[in-house]
C-alpha atoms as a printed R data frame, in Angstrom:
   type eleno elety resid chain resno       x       y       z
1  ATOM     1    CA   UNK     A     1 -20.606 -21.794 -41.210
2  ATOM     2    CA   UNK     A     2 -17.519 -23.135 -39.242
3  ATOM     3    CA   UNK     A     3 -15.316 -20.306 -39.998
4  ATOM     4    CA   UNK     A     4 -18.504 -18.100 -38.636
5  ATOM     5    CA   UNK     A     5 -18.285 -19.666 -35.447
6  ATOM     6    CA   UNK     A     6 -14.507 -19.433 -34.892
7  ATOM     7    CA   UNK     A     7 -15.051 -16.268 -35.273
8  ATOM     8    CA   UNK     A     8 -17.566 -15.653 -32.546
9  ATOM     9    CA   UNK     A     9 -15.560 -17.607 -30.495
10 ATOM    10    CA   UNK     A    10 -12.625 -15.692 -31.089
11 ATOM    11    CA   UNK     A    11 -14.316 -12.268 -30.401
12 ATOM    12    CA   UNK     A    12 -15.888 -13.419 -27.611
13 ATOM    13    CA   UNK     A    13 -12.503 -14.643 -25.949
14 ATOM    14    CA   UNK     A    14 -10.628 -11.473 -27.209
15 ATOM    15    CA   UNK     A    15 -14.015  -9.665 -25.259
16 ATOM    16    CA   UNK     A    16 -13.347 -11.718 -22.051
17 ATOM    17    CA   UNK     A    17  -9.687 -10.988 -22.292
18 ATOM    18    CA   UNK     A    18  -9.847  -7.187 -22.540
19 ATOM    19    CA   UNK     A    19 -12.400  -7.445 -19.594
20 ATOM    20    CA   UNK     A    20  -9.814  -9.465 -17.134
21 ATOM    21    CA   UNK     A    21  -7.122  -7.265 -18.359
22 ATOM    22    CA   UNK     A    22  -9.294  -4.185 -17.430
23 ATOM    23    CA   UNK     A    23 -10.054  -5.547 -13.872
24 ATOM    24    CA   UNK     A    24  -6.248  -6.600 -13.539
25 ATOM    25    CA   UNK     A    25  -4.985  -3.075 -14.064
26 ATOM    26    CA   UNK     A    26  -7.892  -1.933 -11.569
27 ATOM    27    CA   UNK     A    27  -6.695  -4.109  -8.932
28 ATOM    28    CA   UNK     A    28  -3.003  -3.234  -9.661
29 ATOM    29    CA   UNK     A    29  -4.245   0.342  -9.345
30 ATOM    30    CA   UNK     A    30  -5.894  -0.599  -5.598
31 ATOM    31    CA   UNK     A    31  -3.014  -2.094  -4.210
32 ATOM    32    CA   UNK     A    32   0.000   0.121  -5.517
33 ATOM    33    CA   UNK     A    33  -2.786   2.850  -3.299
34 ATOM    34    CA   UNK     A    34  -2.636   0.235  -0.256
35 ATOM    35    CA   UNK     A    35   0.926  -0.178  -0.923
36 ATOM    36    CA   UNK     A    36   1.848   3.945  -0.768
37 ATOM    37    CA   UNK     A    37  -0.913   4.293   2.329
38 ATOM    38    CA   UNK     A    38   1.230   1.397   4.139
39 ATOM    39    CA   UNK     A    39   4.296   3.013   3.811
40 ATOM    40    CA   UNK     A    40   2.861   6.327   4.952
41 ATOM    41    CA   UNK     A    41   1.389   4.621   7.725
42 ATOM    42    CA   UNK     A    42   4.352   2.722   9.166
43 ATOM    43    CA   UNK     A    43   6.223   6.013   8.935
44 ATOM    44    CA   UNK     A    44   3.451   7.913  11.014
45 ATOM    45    CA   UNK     A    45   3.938   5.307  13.669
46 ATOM    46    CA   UNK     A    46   7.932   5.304  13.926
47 ATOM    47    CA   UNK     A    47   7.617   8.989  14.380
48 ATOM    48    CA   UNK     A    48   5.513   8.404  17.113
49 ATOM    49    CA   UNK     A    49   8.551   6.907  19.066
50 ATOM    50    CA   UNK     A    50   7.516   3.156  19.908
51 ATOM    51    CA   UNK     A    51   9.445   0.786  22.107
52 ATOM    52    CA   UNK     A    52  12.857  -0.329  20.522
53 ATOM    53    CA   UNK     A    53  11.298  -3.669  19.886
54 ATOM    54    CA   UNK     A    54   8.392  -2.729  17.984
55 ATOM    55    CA   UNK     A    55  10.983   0.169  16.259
56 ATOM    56    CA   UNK     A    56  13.234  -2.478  14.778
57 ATOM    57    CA   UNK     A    57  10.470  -4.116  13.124
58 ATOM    58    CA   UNK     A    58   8.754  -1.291  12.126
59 ATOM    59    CA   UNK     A    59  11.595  -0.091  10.379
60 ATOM    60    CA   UNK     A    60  12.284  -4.007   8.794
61 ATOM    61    CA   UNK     A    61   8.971  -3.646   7.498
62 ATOM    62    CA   UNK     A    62   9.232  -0.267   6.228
63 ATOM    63    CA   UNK     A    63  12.794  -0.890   4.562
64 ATOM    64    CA   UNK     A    64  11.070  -3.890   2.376
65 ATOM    65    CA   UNK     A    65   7.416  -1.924   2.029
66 ATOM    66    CA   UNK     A    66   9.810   0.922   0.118
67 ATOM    67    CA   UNK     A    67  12.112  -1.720  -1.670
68 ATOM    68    CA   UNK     A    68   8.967  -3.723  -2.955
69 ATOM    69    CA   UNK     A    69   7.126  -0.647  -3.816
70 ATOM    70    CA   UNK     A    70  10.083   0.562  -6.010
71 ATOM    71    CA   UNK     A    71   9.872  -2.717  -7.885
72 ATOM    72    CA   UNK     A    72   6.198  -3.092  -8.477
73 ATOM    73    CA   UNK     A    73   5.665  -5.864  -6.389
74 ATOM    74    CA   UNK     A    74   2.479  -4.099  -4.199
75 ATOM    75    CA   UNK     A    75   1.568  -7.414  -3.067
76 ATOM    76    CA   UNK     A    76   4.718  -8.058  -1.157
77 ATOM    77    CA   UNK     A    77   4.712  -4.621  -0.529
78 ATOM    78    CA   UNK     A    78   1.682  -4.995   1.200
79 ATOM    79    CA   UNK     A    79   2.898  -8.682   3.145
80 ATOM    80    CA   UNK     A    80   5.553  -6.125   4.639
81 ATOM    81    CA   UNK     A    81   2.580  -3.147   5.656
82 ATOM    82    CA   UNK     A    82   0.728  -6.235   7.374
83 ATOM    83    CA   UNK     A    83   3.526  -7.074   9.190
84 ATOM    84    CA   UNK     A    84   4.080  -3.380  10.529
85 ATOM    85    CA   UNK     A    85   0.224  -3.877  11.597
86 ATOM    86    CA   UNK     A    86   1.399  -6.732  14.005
87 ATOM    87    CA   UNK     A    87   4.030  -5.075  15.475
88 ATOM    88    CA   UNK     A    88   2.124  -2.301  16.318
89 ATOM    89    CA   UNK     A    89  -0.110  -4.256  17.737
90 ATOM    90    CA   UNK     A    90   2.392  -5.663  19.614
């Protein structure tokens, strides 16, 4: 009976696990999109010529948007799109 129930337990755990795994990649999937959008979208807006100010920071953001993307690491990739979206919004 108590070997039974471990090994409910265990299949149920190993079922929750593959589940949070399988929404884990999905949101990986989301942001490395976000992430490539981003960097599309702060190079859009340096070709449309801004101020010098909002230029340098557009290009900050877009040097470590590239540099994080290359590594993997969308979520910083995407701290670096969000702060292209405050310098263009000046």
């Amino acid at each position: 009976m108590r070997e039974r129930t471990l090994r409910i337990l265990l299949s149920a755990a190993l079922l929750a696990g593959a589940a949070t795994f399988a929404t884990l990649g999905s949101a990986l999937a989301d942001d490395a999109k976000d992430c490539s959008d981003g960097v599309a979208m702060i190079k859009a807006e340096i070709a449309k010529g801004p101020p010098k100010a909002t230029l340098d920071k557009l290009n900050k953001a877009l040097r470590g948007a590239q540099r994080e993307m290359g590594e993997g690491e969308y979520d910083e990739c995407l701290d670096f799109v969000g702060d292209a979206k405050k310098a263009i919004k000046g």
